[in-house]
Short mmCIF file of C-alpha atoms in Angstrom, two decimals:
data_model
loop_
_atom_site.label_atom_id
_atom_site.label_comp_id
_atom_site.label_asym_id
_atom_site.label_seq_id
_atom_site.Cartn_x
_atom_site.Cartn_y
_atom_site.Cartn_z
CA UNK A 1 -86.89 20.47 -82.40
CA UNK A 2 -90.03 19.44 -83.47
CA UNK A 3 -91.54 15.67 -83.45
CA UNK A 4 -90.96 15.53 -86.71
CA UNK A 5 -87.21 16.20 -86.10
CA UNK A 6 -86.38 13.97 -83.32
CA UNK A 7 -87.61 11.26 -80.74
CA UNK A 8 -87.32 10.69 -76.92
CA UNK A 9 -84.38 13.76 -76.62
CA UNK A 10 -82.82 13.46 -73.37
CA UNK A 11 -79.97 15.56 -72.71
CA UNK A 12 -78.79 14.27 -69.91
CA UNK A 13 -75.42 14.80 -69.24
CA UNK A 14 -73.09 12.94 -71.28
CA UNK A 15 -70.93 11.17 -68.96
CA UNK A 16 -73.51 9.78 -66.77
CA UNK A 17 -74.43 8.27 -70.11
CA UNK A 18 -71.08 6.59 -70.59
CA UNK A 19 -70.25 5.85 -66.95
CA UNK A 20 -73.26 3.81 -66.56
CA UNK A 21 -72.75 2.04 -69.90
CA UNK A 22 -69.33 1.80 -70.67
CA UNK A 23 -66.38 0.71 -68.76
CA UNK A 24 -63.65 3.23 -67.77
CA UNK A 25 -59.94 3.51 -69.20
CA UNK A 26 -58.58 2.96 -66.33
CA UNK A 27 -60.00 -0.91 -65.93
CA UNK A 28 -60.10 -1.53 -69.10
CA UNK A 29 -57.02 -3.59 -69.46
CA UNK A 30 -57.65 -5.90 -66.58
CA UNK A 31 -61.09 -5.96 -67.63
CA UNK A 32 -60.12 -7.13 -71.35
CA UNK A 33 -59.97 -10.83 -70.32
CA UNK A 34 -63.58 -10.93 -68.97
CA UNK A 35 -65.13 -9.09 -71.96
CA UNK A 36 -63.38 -11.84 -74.38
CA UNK A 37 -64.87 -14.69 -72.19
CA UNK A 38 -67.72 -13.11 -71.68
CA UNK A 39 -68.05 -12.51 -75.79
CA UNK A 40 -67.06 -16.20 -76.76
CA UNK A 41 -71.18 -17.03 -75.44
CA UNK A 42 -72.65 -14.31 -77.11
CA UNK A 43 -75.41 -15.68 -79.18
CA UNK A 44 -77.16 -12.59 -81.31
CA UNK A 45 -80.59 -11.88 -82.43
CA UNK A 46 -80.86 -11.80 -86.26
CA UNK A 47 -83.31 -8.49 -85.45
CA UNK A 48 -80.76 -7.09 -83.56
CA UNK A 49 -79.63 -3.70 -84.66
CA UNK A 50 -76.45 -3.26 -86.18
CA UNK A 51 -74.19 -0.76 -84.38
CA UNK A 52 -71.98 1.48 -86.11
CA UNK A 53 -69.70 3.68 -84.25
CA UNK A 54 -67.53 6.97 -85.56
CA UNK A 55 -65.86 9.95 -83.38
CA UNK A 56 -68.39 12.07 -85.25
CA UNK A 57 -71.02 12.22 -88.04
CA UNK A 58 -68.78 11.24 -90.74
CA UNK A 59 -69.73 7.61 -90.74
CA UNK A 60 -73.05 8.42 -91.47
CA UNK A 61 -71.60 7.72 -95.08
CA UNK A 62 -71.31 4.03 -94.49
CA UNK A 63 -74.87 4.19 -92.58
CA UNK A 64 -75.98 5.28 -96.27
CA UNK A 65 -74.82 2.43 -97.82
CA UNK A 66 -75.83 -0.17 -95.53
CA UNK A 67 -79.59 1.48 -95.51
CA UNK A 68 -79.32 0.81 -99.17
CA UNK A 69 -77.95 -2.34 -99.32
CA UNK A 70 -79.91 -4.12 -96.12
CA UNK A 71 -83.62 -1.73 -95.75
CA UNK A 72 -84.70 -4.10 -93.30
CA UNK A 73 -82.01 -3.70 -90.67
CA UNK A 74 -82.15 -1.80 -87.59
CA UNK A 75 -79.03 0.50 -87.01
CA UNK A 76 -77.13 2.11 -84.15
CA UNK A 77 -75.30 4.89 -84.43
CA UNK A 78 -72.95 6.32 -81.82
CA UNK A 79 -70.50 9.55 -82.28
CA UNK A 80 -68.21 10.20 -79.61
CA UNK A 81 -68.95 14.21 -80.39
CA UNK A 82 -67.22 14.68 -77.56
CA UNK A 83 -64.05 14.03 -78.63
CA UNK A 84 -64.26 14.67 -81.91
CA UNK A 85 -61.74 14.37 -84.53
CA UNK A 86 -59.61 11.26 -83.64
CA UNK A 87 -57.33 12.07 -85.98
CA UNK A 88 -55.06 14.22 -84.61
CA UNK A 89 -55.00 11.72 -81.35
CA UNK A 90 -52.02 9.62 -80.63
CA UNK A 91 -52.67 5.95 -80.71
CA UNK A 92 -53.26 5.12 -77.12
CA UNK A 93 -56.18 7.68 -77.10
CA UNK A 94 -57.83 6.76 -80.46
CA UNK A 95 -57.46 2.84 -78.71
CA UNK A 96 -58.79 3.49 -75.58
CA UNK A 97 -62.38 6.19 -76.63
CA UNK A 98 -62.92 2.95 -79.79
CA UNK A 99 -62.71 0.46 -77.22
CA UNK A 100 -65.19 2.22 -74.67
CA UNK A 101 -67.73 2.76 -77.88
CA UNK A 102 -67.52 -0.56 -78.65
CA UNK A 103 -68.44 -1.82 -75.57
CA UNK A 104 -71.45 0.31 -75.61
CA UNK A 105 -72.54 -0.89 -78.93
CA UNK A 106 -72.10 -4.65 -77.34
CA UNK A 107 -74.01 -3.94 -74.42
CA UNK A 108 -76.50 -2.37 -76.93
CA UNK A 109 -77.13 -6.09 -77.99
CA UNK A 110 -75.93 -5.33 -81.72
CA UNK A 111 -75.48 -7.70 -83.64
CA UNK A 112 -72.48 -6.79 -85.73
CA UNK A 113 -70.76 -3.29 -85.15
CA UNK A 114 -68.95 -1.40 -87.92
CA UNK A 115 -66.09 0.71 -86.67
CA UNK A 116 -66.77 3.24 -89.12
CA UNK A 117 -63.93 5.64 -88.58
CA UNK A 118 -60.69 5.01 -90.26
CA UNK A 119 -58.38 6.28 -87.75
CA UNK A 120 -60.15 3.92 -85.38
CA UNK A 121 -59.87 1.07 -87.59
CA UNK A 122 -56.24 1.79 -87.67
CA UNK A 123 -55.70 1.47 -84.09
CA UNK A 124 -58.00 -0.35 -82.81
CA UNK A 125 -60.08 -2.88 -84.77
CA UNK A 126 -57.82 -5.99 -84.11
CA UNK A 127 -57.56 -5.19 -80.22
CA UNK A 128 -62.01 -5.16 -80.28
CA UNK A 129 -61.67 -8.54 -82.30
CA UNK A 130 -59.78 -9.91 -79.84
CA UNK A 131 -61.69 -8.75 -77.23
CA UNK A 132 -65.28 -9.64 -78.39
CA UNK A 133 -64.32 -13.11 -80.93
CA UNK A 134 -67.58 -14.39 -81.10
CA UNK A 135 -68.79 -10.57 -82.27
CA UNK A 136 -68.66 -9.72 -85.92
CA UNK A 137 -66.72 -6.21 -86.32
CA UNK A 138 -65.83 -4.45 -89.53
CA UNK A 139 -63.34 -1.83 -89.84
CA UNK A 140 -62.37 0.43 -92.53
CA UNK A 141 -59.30 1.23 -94.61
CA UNK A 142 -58.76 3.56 -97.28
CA UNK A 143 -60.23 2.30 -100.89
CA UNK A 144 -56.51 2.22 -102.27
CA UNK A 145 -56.63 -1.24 -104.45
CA UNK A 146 -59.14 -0.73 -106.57
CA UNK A 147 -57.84 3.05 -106.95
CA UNK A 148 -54.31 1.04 -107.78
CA UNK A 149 -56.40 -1.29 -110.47
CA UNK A 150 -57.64 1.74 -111.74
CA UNK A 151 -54.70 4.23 -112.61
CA UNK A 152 -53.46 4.12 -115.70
CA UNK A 153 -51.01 6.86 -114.98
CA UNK A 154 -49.85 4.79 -111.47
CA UNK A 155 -49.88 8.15 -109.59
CA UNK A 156 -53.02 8.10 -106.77
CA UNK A 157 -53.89 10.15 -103.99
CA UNK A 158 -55.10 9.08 -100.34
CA UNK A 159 -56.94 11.96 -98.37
CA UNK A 160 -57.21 11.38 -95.26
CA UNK A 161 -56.62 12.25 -91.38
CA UNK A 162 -53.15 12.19 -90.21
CA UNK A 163 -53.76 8.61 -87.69
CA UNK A 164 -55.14 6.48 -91.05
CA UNK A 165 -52.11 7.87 -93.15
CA UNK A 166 -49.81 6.68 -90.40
CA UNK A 167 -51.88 3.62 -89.30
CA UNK A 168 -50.79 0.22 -90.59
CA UNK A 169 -53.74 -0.88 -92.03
CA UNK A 170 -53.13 1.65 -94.82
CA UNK A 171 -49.51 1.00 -95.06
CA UNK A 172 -49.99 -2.79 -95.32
CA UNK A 173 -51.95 -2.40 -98.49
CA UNK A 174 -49.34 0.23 -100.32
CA UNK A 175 -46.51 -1.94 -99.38
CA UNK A 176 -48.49 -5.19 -100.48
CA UNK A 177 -50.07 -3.89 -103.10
CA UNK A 178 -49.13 -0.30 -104.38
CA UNK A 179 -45.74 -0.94 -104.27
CA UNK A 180 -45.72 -4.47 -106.18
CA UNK A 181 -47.95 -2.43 -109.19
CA UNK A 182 -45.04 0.23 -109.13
CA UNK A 183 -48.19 2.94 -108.21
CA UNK A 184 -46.96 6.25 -106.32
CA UNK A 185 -49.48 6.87 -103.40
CA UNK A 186 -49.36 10.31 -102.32
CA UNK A 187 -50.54 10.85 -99.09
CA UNK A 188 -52.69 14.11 -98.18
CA UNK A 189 -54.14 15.82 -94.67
CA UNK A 190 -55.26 18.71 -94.06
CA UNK A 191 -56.47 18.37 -90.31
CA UNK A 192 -59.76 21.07 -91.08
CA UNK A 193 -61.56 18.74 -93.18
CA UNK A 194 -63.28 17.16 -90.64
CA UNK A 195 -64.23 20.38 -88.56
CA UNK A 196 -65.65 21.54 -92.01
CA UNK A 197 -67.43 18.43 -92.45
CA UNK A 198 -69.09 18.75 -88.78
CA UNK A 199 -69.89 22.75 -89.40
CA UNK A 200 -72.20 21.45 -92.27
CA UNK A 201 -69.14 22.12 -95.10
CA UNK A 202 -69.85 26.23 -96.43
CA UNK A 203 -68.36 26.45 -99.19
CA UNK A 204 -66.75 30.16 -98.43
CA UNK A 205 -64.97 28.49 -96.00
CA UNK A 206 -60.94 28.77 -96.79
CA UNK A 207 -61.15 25.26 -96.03
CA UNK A 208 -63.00 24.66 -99.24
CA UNK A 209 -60.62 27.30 -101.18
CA UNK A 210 -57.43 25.13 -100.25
CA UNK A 211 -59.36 21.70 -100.87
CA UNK A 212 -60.21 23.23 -104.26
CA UNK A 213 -56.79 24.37 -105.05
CA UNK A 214 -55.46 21.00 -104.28
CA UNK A 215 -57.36 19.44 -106.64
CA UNK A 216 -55.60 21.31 -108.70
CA UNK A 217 -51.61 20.42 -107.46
CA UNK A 218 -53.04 16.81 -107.62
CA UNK A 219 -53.79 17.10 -111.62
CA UNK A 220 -50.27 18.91 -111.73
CA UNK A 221 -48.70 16.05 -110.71
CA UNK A 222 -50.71 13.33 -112.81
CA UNK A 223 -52.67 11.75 -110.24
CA UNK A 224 -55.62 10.25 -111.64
CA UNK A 225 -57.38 8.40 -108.66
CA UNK A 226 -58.00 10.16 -105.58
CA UNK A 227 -59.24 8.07 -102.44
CA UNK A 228 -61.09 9.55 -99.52
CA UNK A 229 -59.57 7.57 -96.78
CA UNK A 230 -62.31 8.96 -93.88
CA UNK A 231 -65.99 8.67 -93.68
CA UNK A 232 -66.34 12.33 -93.08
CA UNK A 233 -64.90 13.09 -96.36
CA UNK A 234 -68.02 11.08 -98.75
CA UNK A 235 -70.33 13.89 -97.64
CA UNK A 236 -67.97 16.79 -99.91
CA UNK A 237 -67.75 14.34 -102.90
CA UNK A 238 -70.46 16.16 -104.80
CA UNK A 239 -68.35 19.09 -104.11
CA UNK A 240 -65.30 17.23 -105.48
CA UNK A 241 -66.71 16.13 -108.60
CA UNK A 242 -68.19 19.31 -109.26
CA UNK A 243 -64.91 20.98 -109.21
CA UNK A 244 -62.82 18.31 -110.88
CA UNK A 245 -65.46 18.92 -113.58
CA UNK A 246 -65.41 22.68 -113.94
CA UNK A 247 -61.43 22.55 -114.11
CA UNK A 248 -62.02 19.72 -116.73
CA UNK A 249 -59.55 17.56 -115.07
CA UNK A 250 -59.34 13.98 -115.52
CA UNK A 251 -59.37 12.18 -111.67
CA UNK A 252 -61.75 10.15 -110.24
CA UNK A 253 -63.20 9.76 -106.46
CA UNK A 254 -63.34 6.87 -104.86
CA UNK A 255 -64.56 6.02 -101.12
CA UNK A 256 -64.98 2.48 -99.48
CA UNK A 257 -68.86 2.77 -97.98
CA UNK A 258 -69.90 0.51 -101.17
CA UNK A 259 -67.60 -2.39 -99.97
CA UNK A 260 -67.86 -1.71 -96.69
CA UNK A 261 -71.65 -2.71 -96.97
CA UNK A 262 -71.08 -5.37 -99.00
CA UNK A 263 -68.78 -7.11 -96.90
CA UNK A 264 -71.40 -6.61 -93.86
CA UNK A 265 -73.69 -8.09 -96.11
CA UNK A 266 -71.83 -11.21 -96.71
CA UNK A 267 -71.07 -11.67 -92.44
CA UNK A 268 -74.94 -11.49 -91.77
CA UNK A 269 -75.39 -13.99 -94.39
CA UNK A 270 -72.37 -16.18 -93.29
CA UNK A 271 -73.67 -16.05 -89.68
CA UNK A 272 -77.41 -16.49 -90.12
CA UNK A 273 -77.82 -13.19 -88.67
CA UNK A 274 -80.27 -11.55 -91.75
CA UNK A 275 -83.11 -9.62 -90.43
CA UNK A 276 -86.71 -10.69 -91.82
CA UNK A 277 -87.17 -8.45 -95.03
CA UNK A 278 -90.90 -8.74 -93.49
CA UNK A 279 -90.55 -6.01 -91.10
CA UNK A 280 -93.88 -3.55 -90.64
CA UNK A 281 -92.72 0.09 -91.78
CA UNK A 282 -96.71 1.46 -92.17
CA UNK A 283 -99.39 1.83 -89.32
CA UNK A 284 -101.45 0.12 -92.20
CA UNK A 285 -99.55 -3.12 -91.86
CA UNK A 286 -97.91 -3.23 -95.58
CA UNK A 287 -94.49 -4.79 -95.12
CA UNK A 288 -91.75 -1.83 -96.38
CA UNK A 289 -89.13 -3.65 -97.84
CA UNK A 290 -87.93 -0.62 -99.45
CA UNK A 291 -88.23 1.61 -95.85
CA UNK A 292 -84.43 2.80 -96.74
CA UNK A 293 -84.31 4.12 -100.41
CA UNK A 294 -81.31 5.80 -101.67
CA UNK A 295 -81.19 8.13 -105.08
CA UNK A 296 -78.31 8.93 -106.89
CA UNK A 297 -77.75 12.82 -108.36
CA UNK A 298 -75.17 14.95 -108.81
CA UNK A 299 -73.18 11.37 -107.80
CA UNK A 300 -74.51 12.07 -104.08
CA UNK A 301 -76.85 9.77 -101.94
CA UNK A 302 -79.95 10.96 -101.52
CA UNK A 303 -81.45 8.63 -99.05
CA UNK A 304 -85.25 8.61 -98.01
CA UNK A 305 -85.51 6.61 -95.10
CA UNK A 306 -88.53 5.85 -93.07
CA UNK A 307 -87.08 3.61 -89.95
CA UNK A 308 -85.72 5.14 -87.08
CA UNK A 309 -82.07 5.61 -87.07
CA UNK A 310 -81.37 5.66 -83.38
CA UNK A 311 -78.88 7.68 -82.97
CA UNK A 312 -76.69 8.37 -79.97
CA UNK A 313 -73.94 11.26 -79.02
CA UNK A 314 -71.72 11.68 -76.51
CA UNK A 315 -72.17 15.01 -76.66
CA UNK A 316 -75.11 17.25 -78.27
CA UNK A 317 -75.88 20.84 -79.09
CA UNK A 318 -78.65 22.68 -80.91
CA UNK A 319 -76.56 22.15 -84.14
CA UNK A 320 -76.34 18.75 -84.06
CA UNK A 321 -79.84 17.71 -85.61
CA UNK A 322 -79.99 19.69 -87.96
CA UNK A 323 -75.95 18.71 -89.61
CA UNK A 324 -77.62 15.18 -89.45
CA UNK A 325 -80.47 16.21 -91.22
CA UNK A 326 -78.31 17.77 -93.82
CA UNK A 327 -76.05 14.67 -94.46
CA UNK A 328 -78.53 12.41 -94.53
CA UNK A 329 -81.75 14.07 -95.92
CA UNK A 330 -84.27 15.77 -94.61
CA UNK A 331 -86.97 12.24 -94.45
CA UNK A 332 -84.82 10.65 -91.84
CA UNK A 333 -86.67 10.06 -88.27
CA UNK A 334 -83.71 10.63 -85.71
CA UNK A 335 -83.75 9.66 -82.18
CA UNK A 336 -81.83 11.02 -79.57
CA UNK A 337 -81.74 8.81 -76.12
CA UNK A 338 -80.24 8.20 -73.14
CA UNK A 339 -80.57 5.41 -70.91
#
């Protein structure tokens, strides 16, 4: 890569990275106590970064949204590449990787982390509350209510991996909220959505045949709102709407990174914790209040960004830089460290 492409690579070996960072499963539990009263005097830095934290690139999507929303933050972003996609893990595993993430965010010094991975939301978000009370952590969940305020033919669709569809964060809100509104959720996974995501999403994949196709058994059966209940997903909406249009059939997307960054938005606000809009982006010393710019076509995010995103993997290959680039445009200043 050239300097252009990337700053300070260091490919060290990935678990040296995490061992000296992050603490191990196997203490975790005992250790849980300590991190809580250790959390309950944690006093953050309004220019503190912001940590987000996904088993891959997928939440990248909410990082688009944020950049939008708040230009003069500083953001962290950590994928657990290594054990990439959670969703097929059981419940114990998806707890236990979140858990050791977000305890490398903290020690980071973020100032509010985003768990943006719905299958770790699912499983893990209240347990990292618990654990870190004083910190201000966001999770995810599927955008299902306003898809249910939307319907008018109360049929919707929630794509997403097999741990959010079975997680109860997801279930709370049909049973509380569907349910009551006598809306049908059908509930959709296809566990190579992800791994198509990560390969930079070819569209002669069969992967994007079948997606295609079910677009098609979704119309069939009169669903008219179709949620994408993982972060990964965002990045094939274009693709989506493109073939919802040349079938001429009448659903709409819907994805939570809009409310998502709202709602961090609100906690930085609510906790004093607003970075100075007056942060230097140009060697010339203009302030760049507008450092993270984001333009809609084709209904896809097209961000130009001119502040380092730092961003961090547990694992990384030759590929991985240049997926980024893709999903997040081609202007973005990535750094890849290790510490």
């Amino acid at each position: 890569m050239s300097k252009n492409d990337a700053l300070n690579v260091d490919r060290a070996h990935p678990e040296a990275v995490l061992a000296k960072h992050m603490k191990t499963a196997a203490i975790w539990q005992a250790a849980a106590h300590e991190v809580a009263a250790e959390a309950t005097t944690y006093h953050a830095d309004p220019n503190a970064p912001i940590g987000l934290f996904d088993s891959g690139v997928g939440g990248l999507s909410v990082y688009l949204h944020l950049a939008e929303q708040l230009p003069a933050e500083r953001y962290v972003y950590y994928a657990d590449t290594l054990h990439v996609p959670y969703g097929n893990r059981d419940s114990t595993d998806i707890e236990r990787l979140t858990l050791r993430a977000i305890e490398w965010l903290y020690q980071q010094g973020c100032k509010l982390i985003v768990i943006a991975c719905n299958s770790a939301s699912a499983y893990a978000l209240e347990t990292a509350r618990r654990c870190y009370p004083q910190l201000p952590i966001v999770g995810l969940v599927p955008a299902l209510k306003p898809a249910v305020l939307a319907s008018n033919t109360h049929r919707v669709a929630v794509l997403a991996t097999k741990a959010t569809l079975n997680g109860a964060l997801l279930n709370k809100v049909i049973d509380a909220f569907a349910l009551p509104n006598n809306v049908e959720v059908t509930k959709y996974f296809d566990p190579l959505l992800v791994p198509w995501v990560e390969a930079g999403m070819p569209e002669e994949d069969e992967t994007a045949r079948r997606l295609r196709q079910q677009l098609t058994v979704f119309a069939q059966a009169g669903i008219d709102q179709l949620v994408l209940g993982c972060t990964h997903y965002p990045f094939f909406k274009g693709f989506l709407l493109e073939e919802i249009a040349r079938q001429q059939l009448s659903i709409q997307v819907l994805d939570s990174g809009q409310a998502i960054a709202e709602r961090v938005k609100q906690l930085l606000l609510s906790n004093q914790l607003l970075a100075s809009a007056n942060i230097k982006g140009n060697d010339d010393g203009e302030n760049d209040n507008n450092a993270h710019r984001a333009i809609a076509t084709n209904n896809q995010i097209s961000p130009i960004v001119r502040l380092p995103l730092t961003f961090y993997a547990s694992k990384y290959d030759e590929t991985l830089g240049a997926l980024i680039k893709q999903l997040v445009g081609q202007e973005t200043v990535l750094q890849y460290a290790s510490k």
